[in-house]
Coordinates of C-alpha atoms in Angstrom, one line a residue:
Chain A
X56 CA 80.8 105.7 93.9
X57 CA 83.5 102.6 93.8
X58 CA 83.0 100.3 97.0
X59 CA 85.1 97.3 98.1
X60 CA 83.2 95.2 100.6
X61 CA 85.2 92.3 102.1
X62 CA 84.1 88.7 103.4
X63 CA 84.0 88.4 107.2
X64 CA 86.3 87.6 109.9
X65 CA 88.6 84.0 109.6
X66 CA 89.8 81.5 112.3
X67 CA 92.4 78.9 110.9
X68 CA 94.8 76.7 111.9
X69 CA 98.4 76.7 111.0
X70 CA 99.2 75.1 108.3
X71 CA 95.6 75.7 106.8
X72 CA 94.8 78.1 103.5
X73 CA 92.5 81.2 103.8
X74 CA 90.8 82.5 101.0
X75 CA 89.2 86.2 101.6
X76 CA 87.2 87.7 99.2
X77 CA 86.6 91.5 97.9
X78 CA 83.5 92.3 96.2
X79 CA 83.7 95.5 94.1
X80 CA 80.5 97.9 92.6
X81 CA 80.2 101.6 91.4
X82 CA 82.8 101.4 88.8
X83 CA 84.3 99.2 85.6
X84 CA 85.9 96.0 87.3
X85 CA 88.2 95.5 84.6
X86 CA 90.0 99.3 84.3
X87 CA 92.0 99.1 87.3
X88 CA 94.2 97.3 89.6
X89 CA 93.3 95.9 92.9
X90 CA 95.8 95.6 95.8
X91 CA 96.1 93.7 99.0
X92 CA 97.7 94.7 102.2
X93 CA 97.4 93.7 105.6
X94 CA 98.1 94.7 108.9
X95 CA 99.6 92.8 112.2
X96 CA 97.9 93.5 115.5
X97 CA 99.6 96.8 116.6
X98 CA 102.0 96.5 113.5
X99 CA 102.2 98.9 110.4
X100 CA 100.7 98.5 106.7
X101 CA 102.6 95.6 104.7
X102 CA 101.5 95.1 100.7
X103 CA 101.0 91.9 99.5
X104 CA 100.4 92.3 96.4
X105 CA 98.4 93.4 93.0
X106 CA 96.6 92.1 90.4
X107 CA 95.2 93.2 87.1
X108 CA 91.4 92.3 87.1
X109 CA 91.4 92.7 82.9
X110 CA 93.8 89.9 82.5
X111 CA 94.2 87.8 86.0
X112 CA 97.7 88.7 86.2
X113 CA 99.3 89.3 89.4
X114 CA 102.8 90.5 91.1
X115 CA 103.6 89.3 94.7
X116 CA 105.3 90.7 97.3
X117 CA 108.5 88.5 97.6
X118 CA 108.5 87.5 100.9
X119 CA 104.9 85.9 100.4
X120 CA 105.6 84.5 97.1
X121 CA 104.7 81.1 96.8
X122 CA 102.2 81.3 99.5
X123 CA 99.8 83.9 98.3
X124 CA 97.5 83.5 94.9
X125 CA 95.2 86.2 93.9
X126 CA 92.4 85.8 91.2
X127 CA 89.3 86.9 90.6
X128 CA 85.8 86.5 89.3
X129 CA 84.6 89.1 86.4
X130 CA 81.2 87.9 86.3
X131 CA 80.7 88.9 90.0
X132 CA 83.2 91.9 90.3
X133 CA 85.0 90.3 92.7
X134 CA 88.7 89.9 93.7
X135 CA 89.8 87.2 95.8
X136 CA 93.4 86.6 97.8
X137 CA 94.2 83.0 99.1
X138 CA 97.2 82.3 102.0
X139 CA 98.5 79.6 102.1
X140 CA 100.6 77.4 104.9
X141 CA 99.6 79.8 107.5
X142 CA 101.3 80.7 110.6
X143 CA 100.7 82.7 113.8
X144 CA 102.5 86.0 111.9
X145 CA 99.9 85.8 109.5
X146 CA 96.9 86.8 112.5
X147 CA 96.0 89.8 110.8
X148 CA 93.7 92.3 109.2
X149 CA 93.3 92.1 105.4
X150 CA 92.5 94.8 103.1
X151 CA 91.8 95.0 99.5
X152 CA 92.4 98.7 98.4
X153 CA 91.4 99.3 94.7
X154 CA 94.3 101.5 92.6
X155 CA 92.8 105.3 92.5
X156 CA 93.7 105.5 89.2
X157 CA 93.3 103.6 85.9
X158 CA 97.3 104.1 85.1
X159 CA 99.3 101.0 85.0
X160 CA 102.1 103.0 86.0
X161 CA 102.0 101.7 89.9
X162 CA 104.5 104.7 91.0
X163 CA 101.7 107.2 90.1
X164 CA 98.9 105.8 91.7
X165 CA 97.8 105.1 95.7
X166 CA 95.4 103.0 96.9
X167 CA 91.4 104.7 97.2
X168 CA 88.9 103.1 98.4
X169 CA 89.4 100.6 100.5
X170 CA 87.7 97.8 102.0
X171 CA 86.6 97.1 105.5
X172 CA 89.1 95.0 106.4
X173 CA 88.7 91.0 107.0
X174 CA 90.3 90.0 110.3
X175 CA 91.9 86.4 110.0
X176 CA 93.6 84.6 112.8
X177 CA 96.1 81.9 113.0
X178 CA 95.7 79.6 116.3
X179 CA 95.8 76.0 117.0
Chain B
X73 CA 111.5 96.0 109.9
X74 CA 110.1 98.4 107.7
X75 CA 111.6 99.6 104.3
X76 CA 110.7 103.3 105.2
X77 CA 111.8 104.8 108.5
X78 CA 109.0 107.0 110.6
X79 CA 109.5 108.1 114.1
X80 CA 107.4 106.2 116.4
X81 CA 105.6 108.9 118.1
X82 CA 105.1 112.4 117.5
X83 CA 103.2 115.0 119.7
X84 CA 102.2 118.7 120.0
X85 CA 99.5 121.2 122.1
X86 CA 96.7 122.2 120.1
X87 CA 97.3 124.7 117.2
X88 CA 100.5 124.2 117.3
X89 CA 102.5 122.8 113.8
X90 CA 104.2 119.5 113.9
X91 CA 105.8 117.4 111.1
X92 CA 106.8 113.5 110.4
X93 CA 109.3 112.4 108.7
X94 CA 110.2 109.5 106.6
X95 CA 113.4 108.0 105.6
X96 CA 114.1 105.9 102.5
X97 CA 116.6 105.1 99.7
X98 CA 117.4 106.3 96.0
X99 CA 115.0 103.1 95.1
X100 CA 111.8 104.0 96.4
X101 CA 111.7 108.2 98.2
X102 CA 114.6 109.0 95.7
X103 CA 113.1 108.0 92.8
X104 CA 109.2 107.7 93.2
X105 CA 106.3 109.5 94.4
X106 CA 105.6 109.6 98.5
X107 CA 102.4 109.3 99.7
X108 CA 100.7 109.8 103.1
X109 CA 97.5 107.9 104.9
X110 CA 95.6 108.2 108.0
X111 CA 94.7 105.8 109.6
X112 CA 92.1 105.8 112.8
X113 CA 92.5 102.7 114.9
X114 CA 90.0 100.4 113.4
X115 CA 89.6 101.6 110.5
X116 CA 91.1 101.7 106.8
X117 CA 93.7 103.7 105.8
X118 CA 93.2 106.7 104.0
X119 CA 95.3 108.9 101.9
X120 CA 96.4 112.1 102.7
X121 CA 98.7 113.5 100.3
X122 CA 99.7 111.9 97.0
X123 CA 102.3 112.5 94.8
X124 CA 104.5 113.9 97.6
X125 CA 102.3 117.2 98.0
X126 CA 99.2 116.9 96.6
X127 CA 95.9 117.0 98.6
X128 CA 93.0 114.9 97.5
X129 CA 89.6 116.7 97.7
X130 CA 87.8 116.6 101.2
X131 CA 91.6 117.1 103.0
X132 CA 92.4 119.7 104.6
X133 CA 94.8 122.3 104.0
X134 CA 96.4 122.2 107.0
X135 CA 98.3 118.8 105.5
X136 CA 101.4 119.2 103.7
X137 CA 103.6 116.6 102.4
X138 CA 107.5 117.7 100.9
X139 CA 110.5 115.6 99.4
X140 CA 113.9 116.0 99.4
X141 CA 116.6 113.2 98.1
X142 CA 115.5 110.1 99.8
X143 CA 113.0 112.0 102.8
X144 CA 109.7 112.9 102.8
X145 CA 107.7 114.9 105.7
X146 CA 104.3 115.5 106.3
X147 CA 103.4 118.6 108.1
X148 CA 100.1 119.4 110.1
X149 CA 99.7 122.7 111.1
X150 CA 97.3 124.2 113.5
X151 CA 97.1 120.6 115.0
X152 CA 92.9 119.9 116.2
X153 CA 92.4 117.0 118.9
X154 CA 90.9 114.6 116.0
X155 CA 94.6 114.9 114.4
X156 CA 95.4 112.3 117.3
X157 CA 95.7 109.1 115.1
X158 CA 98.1 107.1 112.9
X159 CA 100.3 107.7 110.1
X160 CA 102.5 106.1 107.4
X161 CA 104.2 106.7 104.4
X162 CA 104.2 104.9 101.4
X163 CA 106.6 104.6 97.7
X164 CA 107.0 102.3 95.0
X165 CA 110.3 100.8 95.4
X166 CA 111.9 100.2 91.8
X167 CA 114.3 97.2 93.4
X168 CA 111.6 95.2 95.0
X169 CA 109.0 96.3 92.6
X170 CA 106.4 96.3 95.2
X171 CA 104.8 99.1 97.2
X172 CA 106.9 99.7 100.9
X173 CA 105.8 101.5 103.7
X174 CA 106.9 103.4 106.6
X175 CA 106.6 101.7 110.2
X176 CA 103.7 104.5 111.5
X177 CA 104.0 107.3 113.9
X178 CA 100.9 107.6 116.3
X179 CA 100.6 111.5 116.8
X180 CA 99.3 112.6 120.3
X181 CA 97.4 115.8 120.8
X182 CA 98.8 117.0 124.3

């Protein structure tokens, strides 16, 4: 059974980087996409972004591009998501949430399982 | 500001059937696949209905999700006090090539 299990909670500073971490098990790494979206305290669900754990290539949401990098390490199974230049609107909960299905075709797809969630906040 | 539109709140007595609805455009409901999570407080989301109707295993047929043009609705019938929670609805959009959701709508079980 596929598991995500995230790094824990995060206290930085603005203008300060974040890198949260999503360890994956119970199914091939490689075959499918892993996602990242976040949610603001009392706010809804916002994607951040994807990235294809075969190759390393990732798509960004626009509004974070050029602040957000996501990689990962296939040795370890692991997918990681780094924030840059951070703010107060970026105090938030961070999930990774693995594509349900090996289809590259992101319109056919959702996002099962998820992780915990990785709580980081942004205060000086 | 979300891309998809949900009403904020939605409630209903035990039993009784109530629906959510969700508002998009021809680049993301009109042209894509809805899907619907729950989410308790606290916890991950988790889906509900995929590929606008479509229940994964372990949900209960008391959700349905429907589409129509650019609108979506997810409908819980014979509403049970552990429906009280959160939910959003999700699409690819095609112009911002990027996954958008719906703002929420916390459901209370009067």
């Amino acid at each position: 059974q596929a598991q995500l299990v995230q790094s824990g909670a995060e206290v930085k500073k603005p203008g300060a980087s974040v890198k949260v971490s999503c360890k994956t098990s119970g199914y091939t790494f490689i075959r499918y996409y892993m996602h990242w979206v976040r949610q603001a305290p009392g706010q809804g669900l916002e994607w951040m972004g994807t990235m294809n754990p075969s190759g390393g290539g990732a798509t960004y949401a626009q509004r974070l591009q050029g602040r957000v990098t996501m990689t990962r390490d296939t040795s370890t199974s692991t997918v990681y998501m780094e924030l840059s230049s951070l703010r107060s609107e970026d105090t938030a909960v961070y999930y990774c949430a693995r594509a349900y299905s090996a289809t590259t075709i992101p319109s056919e797809n959702w996002f099962d399982p998820w992780g915990q969630g990785t709580l980081v906040t942004v205060s000086s | 500001q979300s891309v998809l539109t949900q009403p904020p709140s939605a409630s209903g007595t035990p039993g009784q059937r109530v629906t959510i609805s969700c508002s998009g455009s021809s680049s993301n409901i009109g042209s894509n696949y809805v899907l619907w999570y729950q989410q308790v407080p606290e916890t991950a989301p988790k889906v509900l209905i995929y590929r606008n109707n479509q229940r994964p295993s372990g949900v209960p047929d008391r959700f349905s999700g429907s589409k129509s043009g650019t609108s979506a609705s997810l409908a819980i019938s014979g509403l049970r006090s552990e429906d009280e929670t959160d939910y959003y609805c999700a699409a690819w959009d095609d112009s911002l090539s990027g996954w958008v959701f719906g703002g929420g709508t916390k459901l209370t079980v009067l």
